[in-house]
């Protein structure tokens, strides 16, 4: 069903998976809703959900103190009585609410209906504002500020799914302010488009009665305007006012016209102003000075629209109630088409909708204009038809105050939206200056202590102020530049405002002795440009944050007390936002300090890979990303990157625990999949032991662990829910190895798998966290293509690779941490590796010792020969006696001399201290004394016992 000037509205229950009911069901389940529901309804649903409302909520707030004798009540009672008579016998529920959404009046077409409905639908005093009741007629009419309708499943609440309603704001005809909401509620199966006409006419009748309650001076001015014959003398075909025009205007367009009308009234002169609206529409506002018979002087503002106006047939005039003293011209009405909606059980003698149209006026005035026929002579003369109507009447002095008050309210409203959009101290101060210029001041300077900029409290802000913001209508004024420390003398307005805690007004800087004495040369130059000053302290929660100085230059009028109050209000609002940003900066600095302290500071010296790394914190909050480089036995190296879910102190602390544990597991020479298994158990235990920390659990983490062996150029990798690494081969080919994904850490019970990849010498391995590639504003595939482009440069060093990735791939404003680790692989020269295979025969031990001594002599390591010979003897003898063949001996000459003995047994040796009477048990004790370090690592079949021997300059 489509009504004139309204959106298409599907009605009834969902059929074929479409319609409001299905759309509402999908919306409540969190699914996207692209069609099947009107834009205004969807926006209201989204607002309702953002407010935390539940569709199952049955209760509404009730106010016992609602005004039972409000203006809107006195104006609406007779109209609602007539509507009740008209809808007699029907299931119509008629209500009037005030401008806050509280129902003040109820009427029912059927008396039994009042007894069968729940209290909130039959008793006045319940509030239906959208913020408490969700999507409904009254709340949506207040939000949209126009005629709306809500049908069945378009309601947010379950309690209203079988109902439909239409609601329309009722405005004060002179001020244009919404006084209340008129709402028709009825069963959804009795929807009728004629109700739109009925509710408009009823609202106009209430507005006419509101006009009758206006002050005598307002009525005198309106009567003077009507008695001039202005409407009839211009020979127009159609006369309307702002709210009739508003049928095709947005609320902001209406606000533009009413504000301009108030400005014309404040001038008190005859004038005509063309107001341009979006879409190329132009409205001419004409101001007409007038005097009432009682001597009241004022101004009437008319709106004139060029172009064709609708040609309507002449109507039979119908008398309507007119406030005493008003011209009978207001009683002329145009004929209307009777609505189709007629109650099936209308009682004899009751008014039908068609009858009601003869009692509810088609005319409106004030902002609602006057609808009627002009002088018919214009038709005969062929004059171009136009549209014209009364917008507003008022007295210039009152209009001036009203205009100033409105502009102040608009500025404060704008300040609420513009100041504090970020949690950055400098940006928040800049927003304060941008909001104040030029509507309050021509130039603004803001001075904050250095401590506040760091997120701390200043011990003495009077001695630590730095120029933070300079903003104005021009950039050529000689204010102290941003960054410079400013020192105010004790008699300056700025220091006085800090001392007193109140805004200080200097309406004339030419005679402001304290300001002039601060820096005569500087102030003399400023006086050629500015003439008035307001200095306001920035104070929030009892903490002095700085000073805001407002200067006036172009406006010849000096600042006044109202300006000082406005400046203080702006500063107070900004100070709270600055303090929030300061506190956030302090907390973020603490978390970032903790985070950085838990990351590795100096990477170990090793020959397996060339390393570069970066850590970039998120703009909004610090997370739990980490990386690590772990030297392992046999010249191998472990590369680790992880990410704890969440942000803040808990994530950073959990990251420290996981990094420490991961390093410990890695140094025990566990393979990557076993390291992840141990970490998975740890995260699960942390989540169980500390579920209430910071109000949430740890939830989980992701991790990728790789071990690279330069002796074989093999890399073993496993990941737990982490993005796969990027591999750049020496020829520049970029790939993303297809590793088994594995579940995130903390889920428990699921296995991890490792994969082995051959890395030619000179390959680059890039490990990163998801903050690098995942961003709600970018497609992951596009980001991966950008990453390929940044890596496809084989000549780049790891440092250059890191820089290129951050410059071309990382988001400009990261919403998550980024940890980056780049490793370029090296291969150990085969000539620095010696290996022998031998059977499990003790007689062969001497042969291995002799071969090892010859190899050490070839390497020039004669000084290490004695220790190496003893260690090999003990390790080989231990493998032959307690292990299983085959046995393999390997010497690796790197930064140290590494002796390795492997066998097929999984039995690990244990170091013990032999008693004085023991004949054995001293072998491993000797190895531990001679070696820098020693240990055991397990192979898929068997084990390796290794020992490192230091080389003095070798």
mmCIF file with all atom_site columns, N, CA and C in Angstrom, residues 312-352:
data_model
loop_
_atom_site.group_PDB
_atom_site.id
_atom_site.type_symbol
_atom_site.label_atom_id
_atom_site.label_alt_id
_atom_site.label_comp_id
_atom_site.label_asym_id
_atom_site.label_entity_id
_atom_site.label_seq_id
_atom_site.pdbx_PDB_ins_code
_atom_site.Cartn_x
_atom_site.Cartn_y
_atom_site.Cartn_z
_atom_site.occupancy
_atom_site.B_iso_or_equiv
_atom_site.pdbx_formal_charge
_atom_site.auth_seq_id
_atom_site.auth_comp_id
_atom_site.auth_asym_id
_atom_site.auth_atom_id
_atom_site.pdbx_PDB_model_num
ATOM 1   N N  . UNK A 1 312 ? -7.827  23.970 -7.140 1.00 0.00 ? 312 UNK A N  1
ATOM 2   C CA . UNK A 1 312 ? -8.854  23.234 -6.418 1.00 0.00 ? 312 UNK A CA 1
ATOM 3   C C  . UNK A 1 312 ? -10.221 23.823 -6.733 1.00 0.00 ? 312 UNK A C  1
ATOM 4   N N  . UNK A 1 313 ? -11.256 22.975 -6.777 1.00 0.00 ? 313 UNK A N  1
ATOM 5   C CA . UNK A 1 313 ? -12.596 23.527 -7.006 1.00 0.00 ? 313 UNK A CA 1
ATOM 6   C C  . UNK A 1 313 ? -13.023 24.395 -5.831 1.00 0.00 ? 313 UNK A C  1
ATOM 7   N N  . UNK A 1 314 ? -13.847 25.363 -6.108 1.00 0.00 ? 314 UNK A N  1
ATOM 8   C CA . UNK A 1 314 ? -14.371 26.221 -5.050 1.00 0.00 ? 314 UNK A CA 1
ATOM 9   C C  . UNK A 1 314 ? -15.131 25.387 -4.036 1.00 0.00 ? 314 UNK A C  1
ATOM 10  N N  . UNK A 1 315 ? -14.971 25.706 -2.794 1.00 0.00 ? 315 UNK A N  1
ATOM 11  C CA . UNK A 1 315 ? -15.621 24.946 -1.723 1.00 0.00 ? 315 UNK A CA 1
ATOM 12  C C  . UNK A 1 315 ? -16.730 25.768 -1.107 1.00 0.00 ? 315 UNK A C  1
ATOM 13  N N  . UNK A 1 316 ? -17.675 25.039 -0.559 1.00 0.00 ? 316 UNK A N  1
ATOM 14  C CA . UNK A 1 316 ? -18.721 25.718 0.189  1.00 0.00 ? 316 UNK A CA 1
ATOM 15  C C  . UNK A 1 316 ? -18.169 26.091 1.553  1.00 0.00 ? 316 UNK A C  1
ATOM 16  N N  . UNK A 1 317 ? -18.148 27.369 1.900  1.00 0.00 ? 317 UNK A N  1
ATOM 17  C CA . UNK A 1 317 ? -17.569 27.765 3.188  1.00 0.00 ? 317 UNK A CA 1
ATOM 18  C C  . UNK A 1 317 ? -18.289 27.071 4.342  1.00 0.00 ? 317 UNK A C  1
ATOM 19  N N  . UNK A 1 318 ? -17.519 26.671 5.329  1.00 0.00 ? 318 UNK A N  1
ATOM 20  C CA . UNK A 1 318 ? -18.049 26.033 6.527  1.00 0.00 ? 318 UNK A CA 1
ATOM 21  C C  . UNK A 1 318 ? -17.569 26.792 7.735  1.00 0.00 ? 318 UNK A C  1
ATOM 22  N N  . UNK A 1 319 ? -18.449 27.126 8.635  1.00 0.00 ? 319 UNK A N  1
ATOM 23  C CA . UNK A 1 319 ? -18.054 27.854 9.835  1.00 0.00 ? 319 UNK A CA 1
ATOM 24  C C  . UNK A 1 319 ? -17.291 26.937 10.787 1.00 0.00 ? 319 UNK A C  1
ATOM 25  N N  . UNK A 1 320 ? -16.272 27.476 11.377 1.00 0.00 ? 320 UNK A N  1
ATOM 26  C CA . UNK A 1 320 ? -15.536 26.760 12.412 1.00 0.00 ? 320 UNK A CA 1
ATOM 27  C C  . UNK A 1 320 ? -15.363 27.686 13.590 1.00 0.00 ? 320 UNK A C  1
ATOM 28  N N  . UNK A 1 321 ? -14.946 27.128 14.700 1.00 0.00 ? 321 UNK A N  1
ATOM 29  C CA . UNK A 1 321 ? -14.704 27.944 15.886 1.00 0.00 ? 321 UNK A CA 1
ATOM 30  C C  . UNK A 1 321 ? -13.516 28.859 15.648 1.00 0.00 ? 321 UNK A C  1
ATOM 31  N N  . UNK A 1 322 ? -13.703 30.145 15.877 1.00 0.00 ? 322 UNK A N  1
ATOM 32  C CA . UNK A 1 322 ? -12.647 31.133 15.670 1.00 0.00 ? 322 UNK A CA 1
ATOM 33  C C  . UNK A 1 322 ? -12.406 31.834 16.997 1.00 0.00 ? 322 UNK A C  1
ATOM 34  N N  . UNK A 1 323 ? -11.130 32.008 17.420 1.00 0.00 ? 323 UNK A N  1
ATOM 35  C CA . UNK A 1 323 ? -10.879 32.749 18.653 1.00 0.00 ? 323 UNK A CA 1
ATOM 36  C C  . UNK A 1 323 ? -11.527 34.119 18.607 1.00 0.00 ? 323 UNK A C  1
ATOM 37  N N  . UNK A 1 324 ? -12.009 34.645 19.723 1.00 0.00 ? 324 UNK A N  1
ATOM 38  C CA . UNK A 1 324 ? -12.689 35.935 19.744 1.00 0.00 ? 324 UNK A CA 1
ATOM 39  C C  . UNK A 1 324 ? -11.839 37.043 19.142 1.00 0.00 ? 324 UNK A C  1
ATOM 40  N N  . UNK A 1 325 ? -12.462 37.835 18.273 1.00 0.00 ? 325 UNK A N  1
ATOM 41  C CA . UNK A 1 325 ? -11.780 38.966 17.683 1.00 0.00 ? 325 UNK A CA 1
ATOM 42  C C  . UNK A 1 325 ? -11.088 38.673 16.381 1.00 0.00 ? 325 UNK A C  1
ATOM 43  N N  . UNK A 1 326 ? -11.072 37.380 15.921 1.00 0.00 ? 326 UNK A N  1
ATOM 44  C CA . UNK A 1 326 ? -10.375 37.044 14.696 1.00 0.00 ? 326 UNK A CA 1
ATOM 45  C C  . UNK A 1 326 ? -11.313 37.190 13.509 1.00 0.00 ? 326 UNK A C  1
ATOM 46  N N  . UNK A 1 327 ? -10.688 37.473 12.352 1.00 0.00 ? 327 UNK A N  1
ATOM 47  C CA . UNK A 1 327 ? -11.466 37.658 11.133 1.00 0.00 ? 327 UNK A CA 1
ATOM 48  C C  . UNK A 1 327 ? -12.160 36.364 10.759 1.00 0.00 ? 327 UNK A C  1
ATOM 49  N N  . UNK A 1 328 ? -13.341 36.504 10.217 1.00 0.00 ? 328 UNK A N  1
ATOM 50  C CA . UNK A 1 328 ? -14.065 35.318 9.776  1.00 0.00 ? 328 UNK A CA 1
ATOM 51  C C  . UNK A 1 328 ? -13.400 34.671 8.571  1.00 0.00 ? 328 UNK A C  1
ATOM 52  N N  . UNK A 1 329 ? -12.370 35.361 8.021  1.00 0.00 ? 329 UNK A N  1
ATOM 53  C CA . UNK A 1 329 ? -11.673 34.779 6.892  1.00 0.00 ? 329 UNK A CA 1
ATOM 54  C C  . UNK A 1 329 ? -11.062 33.420 7.238  1.00 0.00 ? 329 UNK A C  1
ATOM 55  N N  . UNK A 1 330 ? -10.785 33.217 8.527  1.00 0.00 ? 330 UNK A N  1
ATOM 56  C CA . UNK A 1 330 ? -10.193 31.959 8.949  1.00 0.00 ? 330 UNK A CA 1
ATOM 57  C C  . UNK A 1 330 ? -11.153 30.793 8.807  1.00 0.00 ? 330 UNK A C  1
ATOM 58  N N  . UNK A 1 331 ? -12.452 31.075 8.646  1.00 0.00 ? 331 UNK A N  1
ATOM 59  C CA . UNK A 1 331 ? -13.440 29.994 8.640  1.00 0.00 ? 331 UNK A CA 1
ATOM 60  C C  . UNK A 1 331 ? -13.650 29.380 7.271  1.00 0.00 ? 331 UNK A C  1
ATOM 61  N N  . UNK A 1 332 ? -12.979 29.925 6.205  1.00 0.00 ? 332 UNK A N  1
ATOM 62  C CA . UNK A 1 332 ? -13.186 29.382 4.879  1.00 0.00 ? 332 UNK A CA 1
ATOM 63  C C  . UNK A 1 332 ? -12.426 28.084 4.741  1.00 0.00 ? 332 UNK A C  1
ATOM 64  N N  . UNK A 1 333 ? -13.102 27.045 4.272  1.00 0.00 ? 333 UNK A N  1
ATOM 65  C CA . UNK A 1 333 ? -12.466 25.735 4.161  1.00 0.00 ? 333 UNK A CA 1
ATOM 66  C C  . UNK A 1 333 ? -12.641 25.186 2.763  1.00 0.00 ? 333 UNK A C  1
ATOM 67  N N  . UNK A 1 334 ? -11.738 24.327 2.351  1.00 0.00 ? 334 UNK A N  1
ATOM 68  C CA . UNK A 1 334 ? -11.865 23.661 1.065  1.00 0.00 ? 334 UNK A CA 1
ATOM 69  C C  . UNK A 1 334 ? -12.527 22.311 1.265  1.00 0.00 ? 334 UNK A C  1
ATOM 70  N N  . UNK A 1 335 ? -13.159 21.842 0.199  1.00 0.00 ? 335 UNK A N  1
ATOM 71  C CA . UNK A 1 335 ? -13.816 20.537 0.294  1.00 0.00 ? 335 UNK A CA 1
ATOM 72  C C  . UNK A 1 335 ? -12.768 19.433 0.314  1.00 0.00 ? 335 UNK A C  1
ATOM 73  N N  . UNK A 1 336 ? -13.080 18.382 1.016  1.00 0.00 ? 336 UNK A N  1
ATOM 74  C CA . UNK A 1 336 ? -12.162 17.248 1.077  1.00 0.00 ? 336 UNK A CA 1
ATOM 75  C C  . UNK A 1 336 ? -12.921 15.988 0.717  1.00 0.00 ? 336 UNK A C  1
ATOM 76  N N  . UNK A 1 337 ? -12.160 15.025 0.215  1.00 0.00 ? 337 UNK A N  1
ATOM 77  C CA . UNK A 1 337 ? -12.759 13.741 -0.103 1.00 0.00 ? 337 UNK A CA 1
ATOM 78  C C  . UNK A 1 337 ? -13.019 12.975 1.179  1.00 0.00 ? 337 UNK A C  1
ATOM 79  N N  . UNK A 1 338 ? -14.240 12.468 1.385  1.00 0.00 ? 338 UNK A N  1
ATOM 80  C CA . UNK A 1 338 ? -14.511 11.711 2.615  1.00 0.00 ? 338 UNK A CA 1
ATOM 81  C C  . UNK A 1 338 ? -13.616 10.481 2.691  1.00 0.00 ? 338 UNK A C  1
ATOM 82  N N  . UNK A 1 339 ? -13.097 10.174 3.855  1.00 0.00 ? 339 UNK A N  1
ATOM 83  C CA . UNK A 1 339 ? -12.259 8.972  3.998  1.00 0.00 ? 339 UNK A CA 1
ATOM 84  C C  . UNK A 1 339 ? -13.080 7.715  3.783  1.00 0.00 ? 339 UNK A C  1
ATOM 85  N N  . UNK A 1 340 ? -12.336 6.682  3.415  1.00 0.00 ? 340 UNK A N  1
ATOM 86  C CA . UNK A 1 340 ? -13.013 5.399  3.213  1.00 0.00 ? 340 UNK A CA 1
ATOM 87  C C  . UNK A 1 340 ? -13.249 4.695  4.535  1.00 0.00 ? 340 UNK A C  1
ATOM 88  N N  . UNK A 1 341 ? -12.471 5.038  5.559  1.00 0.00 ? 341 UNK A N  1
ATOM 89  C CA . UNK A 1 341 ? -12.597 4.338  6.846  1.00 0.00 ? 341 UNK A CA 1
ATOM 90  C C  . UNK A 1 341 ? -13.850 4.815  7.555  1.00 0.00 ? 341 UNK A C  1
ATOM 91  N N  . UNK A 1 342 ? -14.888 3.972  7.656  1.00 0.00 ? 342 UNK A N  1
ATOM 92  C CA . UNK A 1 342 ? -16.109 4.296  8.402  1.00 0.00 ? 342 UNK A CA 1
ATOM 93  C C  . UNK A 1 342 ? -16.383 3.123  9.334  1.00 0.00 ? 342 UNK A C  1
ATOM 94  N N  . UNK A 1 343 ? -16.520 3.363  10.617 1.00 0.00 ? 343 UNK A N  1
ATOM 95  C CA . UNK A 1 343 ? -16.771 2.252  11.548 1.00 0.00 ? 343 UNK A CA 1
ATOM 96  C C  . UNK A 1 343 ? -17.998 1.461  11.139 1.00 0.00 ? 343 UNK A C  1
ATOM 97  N N  . UNK A 1 344 ? -17.839 0.157  11.161 1.00 0.00 ? 344 UNK A N  1
ATOM 98  C CA . UNK A 1 344 ? -18.957 -0.694 10.738 1.00 0.00 ? 344 UNK A CA 1
ATOM 99  C C  . UNK A 1 344 ? -20.120 -0.621 11.701 1.00 0.00 ? 344 UNK A C  1
ATOM 100 N N  . UNK A 1 345 ? -19.846 -0.246 12.938 1.00 0.00 ? 345 UNK A N  1
ATOM 101 C CA . UNK A 1 345 ? -20.914 -0.241 13.947 1.00 0.00 ? 345 UNK A CA 1
ATOM 102 C C  . UNK A 1 345 ? -21.188 1.167  14.442 1.00 0.00 ? 345 UNK A C  1
ATOM 103 N N  . UNK A 1 346 ? -21.074 2.150  13.528 1.00 0.00 ? 346 UNK A N  1
ATOM 104 C CA . UNK A 1 346 ? -21.302 3.523  13.950 1.00 0.00 ? 346 UNK A CA 1
ATOM 105 C C  . UNK A 1 346 ? -22.721 3.678  14.468 1.00 0.00 ? 346 UNK A C  1
ATOM 106 N N  . UNK A 1 347 ? -22.828 4.291  15.604 1.00 0.00 ? 347 UNK A N  1
ATOM 107 C CA . UNK A 1 347 ? -24.142 4.455  16.234 1.00 0.00 ? 347 UNK A CA 1
ATOM 108 C C  . UNK A 1 347 ? -24.927 5.540  15.516 1.00 0.00 ? 347 UNK A C  1
ATOM 109 N N  . UNK A 1 348 ? -26.267 5.394  15.421 1.00 0.00 ? 348 UNK A N  1
ATOM 110 C CA . UNK A 1 348 ? -27.096 6.412  14.783 1.00 0.00 ? 348 UNK A CA 1
ATOM 111 C C  . UNK A 1 348 ? -26.910 7.755  15.485 1.00 0.00 ? 348 UNK A C  1
ATOM 112 N N  . UNK A 1 349 ? -26.844 8.785  14.672 1.00 0.00 ? 349 UNK A N  1
ATOM 113 C CA . UNK A 1 349 ? -26.719 10.123 15.225 1.00 0.00 ? 349 UNK A CA 1
ATOM 114 C C  . UNK A 1 349 ? -25.292 10.518 15.526 1.00 0.00 ? 349 UNK A C  1
ATOM 115 N N  . UNK A 1 350 ? -24.324 9.590  15.441 1.00 0.00 ? 350 UNK A N  1
ATOM 116 C CA . UNK A 1 350 ? -22.926 9.927  15.679 1.00 0.00 ? 350 UNK A CA 1
ATOM 117 C C  . UNK A 1 350 ? -22.311 10.476 14.403 1.00 0.00 ? 350 UNK A C  1
ATOM 118 N N  . UNK A 1 351 ? -21.243 11.282 14.552 1.00 0.00 ? 351 UNK A N  1
ATOM 119 C CA . UNK A 1 351 ? -20.581 11.856 13.388 1.00 0.00 ? 351 UNK A CA 1
ATOM 120 C C  . UNK A 1 351 ? -19.717 10.821 12.698 1.00 0.00 ? 351 UNK A C  1
ATOM 121 N N  . UNK A 1 352 ? -19.851 10.707 11.370 1.00 0.00 ? 352 UNK A N  1
ATOM 122 C CA . UNK A 1 352 ? -18.945 9.870  10.601 1.00 0.00 ? 352 UNK A CA 1
ATOM 123 C C  . UNK A 1 352 ? -17.705 10.682 10.256 1.00 0.00 ? 352 UNK A C  1
#
